[in-house]
Amino acid sequence: MVLVAAIATVGGLVAVCVVLWLAPSAPDARRVAEDAFRAAQRSDETTAARVAAQLPPGATAVVGSPAGAPGTEGGCSIVERAPGVSVVAAVCDRAAIVDHLSGLGPVATAGERDLWVVVLVPPPGGGALPAGLVAGLVAGLVAAAVGWTAWALRRLGEPAADAPGKLRPIGWDRDVIADLRRLSEQRATLLKGLAELVPQTPDALAWQAENSLAGAGVRVVRADGQPFDPAVHHVVGTEPTTDPRVVDTVARTVRSGYADGDRIVVHPKVVLYATGRPAPHEVGQ
């Protein structure tokens, strides 16, 4: 069983790492700025069009050019445009432009006093990683941690083979019981956190996480069709029905729960069938 848990947890982490490796990464802002600056130095086309051709999708550039004239009323006039590119006078405040854009994502600048470029290269999807992937990464790590707590609990619970004549320290049993309790509490906390993450996780990673949990002795609790049990189910809504046979049974599971052995650690969130009115057990409505 220890080997199964280890293989499952490692498999989950490997899957997470593969997805992370395949995830699109943001282009290096400094390199984009240098390429854009070299394009601005050429004179075969308009400056804005040349720079725009060097930008990755979603990137923005401001070019300071000696051809522009300084703006008035506290700003810089735009003397040329292209998709994602604005050309302003080189005497405009480059530092202020960098400061403004840096609040939106990775920013880099290149060039000299009379010709410069500032670029903003937002990460893919507008974030460091897609939210589902982040949830998947954390879910994989949490599932792995649950697996290793299972291994630690088993090791602590196994009787030690003491050498003949060796005496155990006073309080040894008490220390083991305290360690078992602490690990059990940590395991329950991990499972509760995982329950929040799995619904946000891509299916492939959620499957790996649940496989890891199964290897660690944790089962997913889905309650569809079960009679309502207040000790097991957390009711978050009702669904009207005209069939009295299904009243007070679970219509659907909104969020799966988790059981560690026979103990429900995370209660499944469910919707109950009701006779067209809120059920008396309904929670949080």
PDB file of C-alpha atoms in Angstrom:
ATOM      1  CA  MET A   1       0.000   0.000   0.000  1.00  0.00           C
ATOM      2  CA  VAL A   2       2.901   2.330   0.748  1.00  0.00           C
ATOM      3  CA  LEU A   3       4.285   1.632  -2.723  1.00  0.00           C
ATOM      4  CA  VAL A   4       0.884   2.323  -4.308  1.00  0.00           C
ATOM      5  CA  ALA A   5       0.599   5.653  -2.482  1.00  0.00           C
ATOM      6  CA  ALA A   6       4.140   6.611  -3.465  1.00  0.00           C
ATOM      7  CA  ILE A   7       3.592   5.738  -7.133  1.00  0.00           C
ATOM      8  CA  ALA A   8       0.268   7.590  -7.204  1.00  0.00           C
ATOM      9  CA  THR A   9       1.660  10.731  -5.606  1.00  0.00           C
ATOM     10  CA  VAL A  10       4.750  10.773  -7.810  1.00  0.00           C
ATOM     11  CA  GLY A  11       2.551  10.187 -10.850  1.00  0.00           C
ATOM     12  CA  GLY A  12       0.380  13.130  -9.898  1.00  0.00           C
ATOM     13  CA  LEU A  13       3.394  15.401  -9.531  1.00  0.00           C
ATOM     14  CA  VAL A  14       4.850  14.210 -12.831  1.00  0.00           C
ATOM     15  CA  ALA A  15       1.572  15.036 -14.576  1.00  0.00           C
ATOM     16  CA  VAL A  16       1.559  18.474 -12.961  1.00  0.00           C
ATOM     17  CA  CYS A  17       5.131  19.120 -14.100  1.00  0.00           C
ATOM     18  CA  VAL A  18       4.352  18.007 -17.656  1.00  0.00           C
ATOM     19  CA  VAL A  19       1.393  20.383 -17.868  1.00  0.00           C
ATOM     20  CA  LEU A  20       3.529  23.183 -16.446  1.00  0.00           C
ATOM     21  CA  TRP A  21       6.246  22.444 -19.025  1.00  0.00           C
ATOM     22  CA  LEU A  22       3.669  22.512 -21.833  1.00  0.00           C
ATOM     23  CA  ALA A  23       2.016  25.714 -20.590  1.00  0.00           C
ATOM     24  CA  PRO A  24       2.771  28.811 -22.676  1.00  0.00           C
ATOM     25  CA  SER A  25       5.438  31.006 -21.119  1.00  0.00           C
ATOM     26  CA  ALA A  26       5.649  34.768 -21.417  1.00  0.00           C
ATOM     27  CA  PRO A  27       8.239  36.109 -23.879  1.00  0.00           C
ATOM     28  CA  ASP A  28      11.210  37.790 -22.218  1.00  0.00           C
ATOM     29  CA  ALA A  29      10.330  41.488 -21.996  1.00  0.00           C
ATOM     30  CA  ARG A  30      13.966  42.634 -22.218  1.00  0.00           C
ATOM     31  CA  ARG A  31      14.586  40.674 -25.403  1.00  0.00           C
ATOM     32  CA  VAL A  32      11.371  42.012 -26.938  1.00  0.00           C
ATOM     33  CA  ALA A  33      12.464  45.568 -26.069  1.00  0.00           C
ATOM     34  CA  GLU A  34      15.869  45.055 -27.691  1.00  0.00           C
ATOM     35  CA  ASP A  35      14.296  43.635 -30.859  1.00  0.00           C
ATOM     36  CA  ALA A  36      11.829  46.518 -30.984  1.00  0.00           C
ATOM     37  CA  PHE A  37      14.626  49.066 -30.554  1.00  0.00           C
ATOM     38  CA  ARG A  38      16.633  47.559 -33.422  1.00  0.00           C
ATOM     39  CA  ALA A  39      13.505  47.704 -35.576  1.00  0.00           C
ATOM     40  CA  ALA A  40      13.005  51.371 -34.671  1.00  0.00           C
ATOM     41  CA  GLN A  41      16.547  52.153 -35.838  1.00  0.00           C
ATOM     42  CA  ARG A  42      15.797  50.999 -39.381  1.00  0.00           C
ATOM     43  CA  SER A  43      14.216  53.433 -41.839  1.00  0.00           C
ATOM     44  CA  ASP A  44      12.692  51.277 -44.568  1.00  0.00           C
ATOM     45  CA  GLU A  45       9.121  51.606 -43.194  1.00  0.00           C
ATOM     46  CA  THR A  46       7.305  53.722 -40.643  1.00  0.00           C
ATOM     47  CA  THR A  47       8.638  53.333 -37.105  1.00  0.00           C
ATOM     48  CA  ALA A  48       5.338  52.143 -35.604  1.00  0.00           C
ATOM     49  CA  ALA A  49       4.850  49.397 -38.198  1.00  0.00           C
ATOM     50  CA  ARG A  50       8.419  48.140 -37.829  1.00  0.00           C
ATOM     51  CA  VAL A  51       8.134  47.912 -34.054  1.00  0.00           C
ATOM     52  CA  ALA A  52       4.670  46.309 -34.212  1.00  0.00           C
ATOM     53  CA  ALA A  53       6.105  43.501 -36.336  1.00  0.00           C
ATOM     54  CA  GLN A  54       8.464  42.579 -33.474  1.00  0.00           C
ATOM     55  CA  LEU A  55       5.844  42.378 -30.721  1.00  0.00           C
ATOM     56  CA  PRO A  56       4.351  39.100 -29.482  1.00  0.00           C
ATOM     57  CA  PRO A  57       0.539  38.901 -29.245  1.00  0.00           C
ATOM     58  CA  GLY A  58      -0.871  41.142 -26.535  1.00  0.00           C
ATOM     59  CA  ALA A  59       2.288  43.219 -26.113  1.00  0.00           C
ATOM     60  CA  THR A  60       2.316  47.024 -26.124  1.00  0.00           C
ATOM     61  CA  ALA A  61       5.136  49.408 -27.008  1.00  0.00           C
ATOM     62  CA  VAL A  62       5.813  53.121 -26.686  1.00  0.00           C
ATOM     63  CA  VAL A  63       8.584  54.479 -28.904  1.00  0.00           C
ATOM     64  CA  GLY A  64      10.371  57.736 -28.169  1.00  0.00           C
ATOM     65  CA  SER A  65      11.440  59.188 -31.502  1.00  0.00           C
ATOM     66  CA  PRO A  66      13.343  62.362 -32.419  1.00  0.00           C
ATOM     67  CA  ALA A  67      10.712  62.899 -35.114  1.00  0.00           C
ATOM     68  CA  GLY A  68       8.016  63.674 -32.545  1.00  0.00           C
ATOM     69  CA  ALA A  69       7.283  66.935 -30.808  1.00  0.00           C
ATOM     70  CA  PRO A  70       6.735  67.201 -27.041  1.00  0.00           C
ATOM     71  CA  GLY A  71       3.098  67.305 -26.023  1.00  0.00           C
ATOM     72  CA  THR A  72       1.343  69.856 -23.902  1.00  0.00           C
ATOM     73  CA  GLU A  73      -1.023  69.796 -20.926  1.00  0.00           C
ATOM     74  CA  GLY A  74       1.191  67.387 -18.966  1.00  0.00           C
ATOM     75  CA  GLY A  75       1.316  64.640 -21.596  1.00  0.00           C
ATOM     76  CA  CYS A  76       3.047  63.601 -24.807  1.00  0.00           C
ATOM     77  CA  SER A  77       1.357  63.834 -28.157  1.00  0.00           C
ATOM     78  CA  ILE A  78       1.278  60.636 -30.226  1.00  0.00           C
ATOM     79  CA  VAL A  79       2.789  61.290 -33.620  1.00  0.00           C
ATOM     80  CA  GLU A  80       2.359  57.820 -35.103  1.00  0.00           C
ATOM     81  CA  ARG A  81       0.351  54.694 -34.364  1.00  0.00           C
ATOM     82  CA  ALA A  82       0.220  51.018 -35.280  1.00  0.00           C
ATOM     83  CA  PRO A  83      -1.569  48.126 -33.559  1.00  0.00           C
ATOM     84  CA  GLY A  84      -0.086  47.987 -30.064  1.00  0.00           C
ATOM     85  CA  VAL A  85       2.450  50.760 -30.741  1.00  0.00           C
ATOM     86  CA  SER A  86       2.474  54.480 -30.043  1.00  0.00           C
ATOM     87  CA  VAL A  87       5.298  56.779 -31.151  1.00  0.00           C
ATOM     88  CA  VAL A  88       5.921  59.890 -29.068  1.00  0.00           C
ATOM     89  CA  ALA A  89       8.658  62.509 -28.840  1.00  0.00           C
ATOM     90  CA  ALA A  90      11.930  61.211 -27.407  1.00  0.00           C
ATOM     91  CA  VAL A  91      11.980  64.108 -24.937  1.00  0.00           C
ATOM     92  CA  CYS A  92       8.863  62.742 -23.223  1.00  0.00           C
ATOM     93  CA  ASP A  93       9.333  61.271 -19.748  1.00  0.00           C
ATOM     94  CA  ARG A  94      10.380  57.673 -20.380  1.00  0.00           C
ATOM     95  CA  ALA A  95      10.592  56.898 -16.650  1.00  0.00           C
ATOM     96  CA  ALA A  96       6.978  57.965 -16.152  1.00  0.00           C
ATOM     97  CA  ILE A  97       5.866  55.696 -19.008  1.00  0.00           C
ATOM     98  CA  VAL A  98       7.776  52.756 -17.517  1.00  0.00           C
ATOM     99  CA  ASP A  99       6.219  53.429 -14.120  1.00  0.00           C
ATOM    100  CA  HIS A 100       2.716  53.555 -15.582  1.00  0.00           C
ATOM    101  CA  LEU A 101       3.048  50.340 -17.602  1.00  0.00           C
ATOM    102  CA  SER A 102       4.812  48.370 -14.858  1.00  0.00           C
ATOM    103  CA  GLY A 103       1.552  48.109 -12.973  1.00  0.00           C
ATOM    104  CA  LEU A 104       0.123  46.054 -15.844  1.00  0.00           C
ATOM    105  CA  GLY A 105       2.818  43.390 -16.243  1.00  0.00           C
ATOM    106  CA  PRO A 106       6.495  42.788 -17.107  1.00  0.00           C
ATOM    107  CA  VAL A 107       8.069  45.921 -18.624  1.00  0.00           C
ATOM    108  CA  ALA A 108      11.473  46.496 -20.220  1.00  0.00           C
ATOM    109  CA  THR A 109      13.107  49.387 -22.012  1.00  0.00           C
ATOM    110  CA  ALA A 110      15.957  49.752 -24.479  1.00  0.00           C
ATOM    111  CA  GLY A 111      17.580  52.572 -26.405  1.00  0.00           C
ATOM    112  CA  GLU A 112      19.245  55.917 -25.941  1.00  0.00           C
ATOM    113  CA  ARG A 113      18.293  59.476 -25.133  1.00  0.00           C
ATOM    114  CA  ASP A 114      17.105  60.347 -28.650  1.00  0.00           C
ATOM    115  CA  LEU A 115      15.522  56.995 -29.569  1.00  0.00           C
ATOM    116  CA  TRP A 116      14.089  54.519 -27.080  1.00  0.00           C
ATOM    117  CA  VAL A 117      11.451  51.828 -26.685  1.00  0.00           C
ATOM    118  CA  VAL A 118       9.358  50.748 -23.699  1.00  0.00           C
ATOM    119  CA  VAL A 119       7.488  47.429 -24.006  1.00  0.00           C
ATOM    120  CA  LEU A 120       4.855  45.725 -21.884  1.00  0.00           C
ATOM    121  CA  VAL A 121       4.647  41.951 -22.357  1.00  0.00           C
ATOM    122  CA  PRO A 122       1.708  40.541 -20.370  1.00  0.00           C
ATOM    123  CA  PRO A 123       1.891  36.866 -19.353  1.00  0.00           C
ATOM    124  CA  PRO A 124      -0.284  34.357 -21.275  1.00  0.00           C
ATOM    125  CA  GLY A 125      -3.926  34.689 -20.308  1.00  0.00           C
ATOM    126  CA  GLY A 126      -3.222  37.901 -18.392  1.00  0.00           C
ATOM    127  CA  GLY A 127      -1.711  36.031 -15.418  1.00  0.00           C
ATOM    128  CA  ALA A 128       1.485  34.253 -14.464  1.00  0.00           C
ATOM    129  CA  LEU A 129      -0.252  30.948 -15.239  1.00  0.00           C
ATOM    130  CA  PRO A 130      -3.843  30.058 -16.132  1.00  0.00           C
ATOM    131  CA  ALA A 131      -5.861  29.889 -12.910  1.00  0.00           C
ATOM    132  CA  GLY A 132      -6.864  26.281 -13.537  1.00  0.00           C
ATOM    133  CA  LEU A 133      -3.247  25.272 -13.957  1.00  0.00           C
ATOM    134  CA  VAL A 134      -2.253  26.983 -10.720  1.00  0.00           C
ATOM    135  CA  ALA A 135      -5.051  25.134  -8.934  1.00  0.00           C
ATOM    136  CA  GLY A 136      -3.880  21.907 -10.560  1.00  0.00           C
ATOM    137  CA  LEU A 137      -0.314  22.431  -9.419  1.00  0.00           C
ATOM    138  CA  VAL A 138      -1.364  23.062  -5.845  1.00  0.00           C
ATOM    139  CA  ALA A 139      -3.872  20.188  -5.921  1.00  0.00           C
ATOM    140  CA  GLY A 140      -1.147  17.816  -7.100  1.00  0.00           C
ATOM    141  CA  LEU A 141       1.182  18.902  -4.331  1.00  0.00           C
ATOM    142  CA  VAL A 142      -1.547  18.660  -1.701  1.00  0.00           C
ATOM    143  CA  ALA A 143      -2.530  15.181  -2.896  1.00  0.00           C
ATOM    144  CA  ALA A 144       1.120  14.148  -2.692  1.00  0.00           C
ATOM    145  CA  ALA A 145       1.349  15.517   0.848  1.00  0.00           C
ATOM    146  CA  VAL A 146      -1.744  13.532   1.826  1.00  0.00           C
ATOM    147  CA  GLY A 147      -0.071  10.419   0.445  1.00  0.00           C
ATOM    148  CA  TRP A 148       3.048  10.927   2.503  1.00  0.00           C
ATOM    149  CA  THR A 149       1.037  11.600   5.663  1.00  0.00           C
ATOM    150  CA  ALA A 150      -0.609   8.213   5.092  1.00  0.00           C
ATOM    151  CA  TRP A 151       2.832   6.604   4.916  1.00  0.00           C
ATOM    152  CA  ALA A 152       3.949   8.430   8.077  1.00  0.00           C
ATOM    153  CA  LEU A 153       0.805   7.406   9.941  1.00  0.00           C
ATOM    154  CA  ARG A 154       1.349   3.772   9.045  1.00  0.00           C
ATOM    155  CA  ARG A 155       4.990   3.911  10.092  1.00  0.00           C
ATOM    156  CA  LEU A 156       4.105   5.450  13.442  1.00  0.00           C
ATOM    157  CA  GLY A 157       1.391   2.873  13.995  1.00  0.00           C
ATOM    158  CA  GLU A 158       3.656  -0.103  13.310  1.00  0.00           C
ATOM    159  CA  PRO A 159       5.192  -1.780  16.351  1.00  0.00           C
ATOM    160  CA  ALA A 160       8.933  -1.254  16.406  1.00  0.00           C
ATOM    161  CA  ALA A 161      11.226  -4.270  16.447  1.00  0.00           C
ATOM    162  CA  ASP A 162      13.428  -3.387  19.405  1.00  0.00           C
ATOM    163  CA  ALA A 163      16.788  -5.008  19.955  1.00  0.00           C
ATOM    164  CA  PRO A 164      16.928  -7.478  22.846  1.00  0.00           C
ATOM    165  CA  GLY A 165      17.443  -5.653  26.123  1.00  0.00           C
ATOM    166  CA  LYS A 166      16.748  -2.215  24.629  1.00  0.00           C
ATOM    167  CA  LEU A 167      14.496  -0.003  26.745  1.00  0.00           C
ATOM    168  CA  ARG A 168      12.164   2.569  25.237  1.00  0.00           C
ATOM    169  CA  PRO A 169      12.225   6.060  26.777  1.00  0.00           C
ATOM    170  CA  ILE A 170       9.544   7.001  29.278  1.00  0.00           C
ATOM    171  CA  GLY A 171       6.579   8.587  27.520  1.00  0.00           C
ATOM    172  CA  TRP A 172       7.346   6.927  24.173  1.00  0.00           C
ATOM    173  CA  ASP A 173       3.744   5.752  23.681  1.00  0.00           C
ATOM    174  CA  ARG A 174       2.421   9.196  24.599  1.00  0.00           C
ATOM    175  CA  ASP A 175       4.728  10.826  22.038  1.00  0.00           C
ATOM    176  CA  VAL A 176       3.614   8.407  19.321  1.00  0.00           C
ATOM    177  CA  ILE A 177      -0.052   9.096  20.065  1.00  0.00           C
ATOM    178  CA  ALA A 178       0.609  12.858  19.919  1.00  0.00           C
ATOM    179  CA  ASP A 179       2.390  12.453  16.575  1.00  0.00           C
ATOM    180  CA  LEU A 180      -0.470  10.357  15.209  1.00  0.00           C
ATOM    181  CA  ARG A 181      -2.999  12.982  16.283  1.00  0.00           C
ATOM    182  CA  ARG A 182      -0.947  15.800  14.766  1.00  0.00           C
ATOM    183  CA  LEU A 183      -0.537  13.991  11.445  1.00  0.00           C
ATOM    184  CA  SER A 184      -4.243  13.140  11.335  1.00  0.00           C
ATOM    185  CA  GLU A 185      -5.135  16.800  11.870  1.00  0.00           C
ATOM    186  CA  GLN A 186      -2.692  17.911   9.179  1.00  0.00           C
ATOM    187  CA  ARG A 187      -4.125  15.327   6.804  1.00  0.00           C
ATOM    188  CA  ALA A 188      -7.681  16.570   7.424  1.00  0.00           C
ATOM    189  CA  THR A 189      -6.570  20.166   6.816  1.00  0.00           C
ATOM    190  CA  LEU A 190      -4.896  19.174   3.542  1.00  0.00           C
ATOM    191  CA  LEU A 191      -8.026  17.373   2.374  1.00  0.00           C
ATOM    192  CA  LYS A 192     -10.215  20.386   3.136  1.00  0.00           C
ATOM    193  CA  GLY A 193      -7.887  22.592   1.104  1.00  0.00           C
ATOM    194  CA  LEU A 194      -7.887  20.086  -1.740  1.00  0.00           C
ATOM    195  CA  ALA A 195     -11.685  20.088  -1.819  1.00  0.00           C
ATOM    196  CA  GLU A 196     -11.569  23.811  -2.629  1.00  0.00           C
ATOM    197  CA  LEU A 197      -8.971  23.340  -5.383  1.00  0.00           C
ATOM    198  CA  VAL A 198     -10.230  20.343  -7.364  1.00  0.00           C
ATOM    199  CA  PRO A 199     -13.297  22.132  -8.865  1.00  0.00           C
ATOM    200  CA  GLN A 200     -10.924  24.756 -10.339  1.00  0.00           C
ATOM    201  CA  THR A 201      -8.510  22.160 -11.706  1.00  0.00           C
ATOM    202  CA  PRO A 202      -8.321  20.829 -15.296  1.00  0.00           C
ATOM    203  CA  ASP A 203      -9.831  17.346 -15.567  1.00  0.00           C
ATOM    204  CA  ALA A 204      -6.529  15.578 -16.249  1.00  0.00           C
ATOM    205  CA  LEU A 205      -4.900  17.020 -13.135  1.00  0.00           C
ATOM    206  CA  ALA A 206      -8.000  16.465 -10.993  1.00  0.00           C
ATOM    207  CA  TRP A 207      -7.962  12.802 -12.054  1.00  0.00           C
ATOM    208  CA  GLN A 208      -4.314  12.471 -11.052  1.00  0.00           C
ATOM    209  CA  ALA A 209      -4.968  14.148  -7.701  1.00  0.00           C
ATOM    210  CA  GLU A 210      -7.888  11.834  -6.945  1.00  0.00           C
ATOM    211  CA  ASN A 211      -5.821   8.789  -7.944  1.00  0.00           C
ATOM    212  CA  SER A 212      -3.135   9.936  -5.518  1.00  0.00           C
ATOM    213  CA  LEU A 213      -5.733  10.259  -2.780  1.00  0.00           C
ATOM    214  CA  ALA A 214      -7.104   6.783  -3.498  1.00  0.00           C
ATOM    215  CA  GLY A 215      -3.608   5.375  -3.094  1.00  0.00           C
ATOM    216  CA  ALA A 216      -3.427   7.110   0.291  1.00  0.00           C
ATOM    217  CA  GLY A 217      -6.697   5.566   1.498  1.00  0.00           C
ATOM    218  CA  VAL A 218      -8.923   8.569   0.762  1.00  0.00           C
ATOM    219  CA  ARG A 219     -12.104   8.137  -1.250  1.00  0.00           C
ATOM    220  CA  VAL A 220     -14.146  10.755  -3.067  1.00  0.00           C
ATOM    221  CA  VAL A 221     -17.735  11.060  -1.814  1.00  0.00           C
ATOM    222  CA  ARG A 222     -20.385  11.798  -4.453  1.00  0.00           C
ATOM    223  CA  ALA A 223     -23.893  11.636  -3.077  1.00  0.00           C
ATOM    224  CA  ASP A 224     -26.200  11.683  -6.120  1.00  0.00           C
ATOM    225  CA  GLY A 225     -29.380   9.693  -5.401  1.00  0.00           C
ATOM    226  CA  GLN A 226     -28.587   9.086  -1.727  1.00  0.00           C
ATOM    227  CA  PRO A 227     -31.168   9.764   1.020  1.00  0.00           C
ATOM    228  CA  PHE A 228     -30.364  12.938   2.904  1.00  0.00           C
ATOM    229  CA  ASP A 229     -28.108  12.348   5.912  1.00  0.00           C
ATOM    230  CA  PRO A 230     -27.320  15.451   8.005  1.00  0.00           C
ATOM    231  CA  ALA A 231     -24.170  13.766   9.302  1.00  0.00           C
ATOM    232  CA  VAL A 232     -22.811  13.386   5.769  1.00  0.00           C
ATOM    233  CA  HIS A 233     -24.372  15.931   3.423  1.00  0.00           C
ATOM    234  CA  HIS A 234     -24.039  19.719   3.390  1.00  0.00           C
ATOM    235  CA  VAL A 235     -27.193  21.014   1.680  1.00  0.00           C
ATOM    236  CA  VAL A 236     -26.708  24.193  -0.349  1.00  0.00           C
ATOM    237  CA  GLY A 237     -29.970  24.241  -2.305  1.00  0.00           C
ATOM    238  CA  THR A 238     -33.177  22.463  -3.284  1.00  0.00           C
ATOM    239  CA  GLU A 239     -34.746  21.393  -6.555  1.00  0.00           C
ATOM    240  CA  PRO A 240     -38.559  21.134  -6.840  1.00  0.00           C
ATOM    241  CA  THR A 241     -40.065  17.755  -7.681  1.00  0.00           C
ATOM    242  CA  THR A 242     -43.577  16.336  -8.025  1.00  0.00           C
ATOM    243  CA  ASP A 243     -42.378  12.797  -7.302  1.00  0.00           C
ATOM    244  CA  PRO A 244     -42.798  12.095  -3.564  1.00  0.00           C
ATOM    245  CA  ARG A 245     -40.483   9.084  -3.832  1.00  0.00           C
ATOM    246  CA  VAL A 246     -37.411  11.269  -4.337  1.00  0.00           C
ATOM    247  CA  VAL A 247     -38.190  14.029  -1.826  1.00  0.00           C
ATOM    248  CA  ASP A 248     -35.251  14.477   0.567  1.00  0.00           C
ATOM    249  CA  THR A 249     -32.845  12.583  -1.664  1.00  0.00           C
ATOM    250  CA  VAL A 250     -29.792  14.159  -3.278  1.00  0.00           C
ATOM    251  CA  ALA A 251     -30.564  15.564  -6.724  1.00  0.00           C
ATOM    252  CA  ARG A 252     -26.923  16.295  -7.522  1.00  0.00           C
ATOM    253  CA  THR A 253     -23.557  16.829  -5.907  1.00  0.00           C
ATOM    254  CA  VAL A 254     -22.322  20.397  -6.287  1.00  0.00           C
ATOM    255  CA  ARG A 255     -18.904  19.661  -4.803  1.00  0.00           C
ATOM    256  CA  SER A 256     -17.536  16.242  -3.946  1.00  0.00           C
ATOM    257  CA  GLY A 257     -16.541  15.380  -0.407  1.00  0.00           C
ATOM    258  CA  TYR A 258     -13.716  13.228   0.923  1.00  0.00           C
ATOM    259  CA  ALA A 259     -13.710  10.345   3.389  1.00  0.00           C
ATOM    260  CA  ASP A 260     -10.573   9.205   5.165  1.00  0.00           C
ATOM    261  CA  GLY A 261     -11.418   5.590   5.882  1.00  0.00           C
ATOM    262  CA  ASP A 262     -14.849   5.618   7.536  1.00  0.00           C
ATOM    263  CA  ARG A 263     -14.596   9.271   8.613  1.00  0.00           C
ATOM    264  CA  ILE A 264     -16.071  12.059   6.478  1.00  0.00           C
ATOM    265  CA  VAL A 265     -13.418  14.783   6.434  1.00  0.00           C
ATOM    266  CA  VAL A 266     -15.009  17.042   3.810  1.00  0.00           C
ATOM    267  CA  HIS A 267     -18.799  16.896   3.522  1.00  0.00           C
ATOM    268  CA  PRO A 268     -20.129  16.847  -0.054  1.00  0.00           C
ATOM    269  CA  LYS A 269     -22.163  19.922  -0.975  1.00  0.00           C
ATOM    270  CA  VAL A 270     -25.481  18.795  -2.427  1.00  0.00           C
ATOM    271  CA  VAL A 271     -28.821  19.925  -3.813  1.00  0.00           C
ATOM    272  CA  LEU A 272     -31.882  18.070  -2.460  1.00  0.00           C
ATOM    273  CA  TYR A 273     -35.143  17.234  -4.144  1.00  0.00           C
ATOM    274  CA  ALA A 274     -37.976  19.076  -2.359  1.00  0.00           C
ATOM    275  CA  THR A 275     -41.739  19.425  -2.790  1.00  0.00           C
ATOM    276  CA  GLY A 276     -41.566  22.833  -4.410  1.00  0.00           C
ATOM    277  CA  ARG A 277     -40.553  24.673  -1.234  1.00  0.00           C
ATOM    278  CA  PRO A 278     -37.240  25.073   0.650  1.00  0.00           C
ATOM    279  CA  ALA A 279     -36.359  21.931   2.568  1.00  0.00           C
ATOM    280  CA  PRO A 280     -36.217  22.302   6.379  1.00  0.00           C
ATOM    281  CA  HIS A 281     -32.590  21.111   6.336  1.00  0.00           C
ATOM    282  CA  GLU A 282     -31.448  23.683   3.785  1.00  0.00           C
ATOM    283  CA  VAL A 283     -28.234  25.367   4.862  1.00  0.00           C
ATOM    284  CA  GLY A 284     -26.815  28.762   3.964  1.00  0.00           C
ATOM    285  CA  GLN A 285     -29.763  30.066   1.967  1.00  0.00           C
TER     286      GLN A 285
END
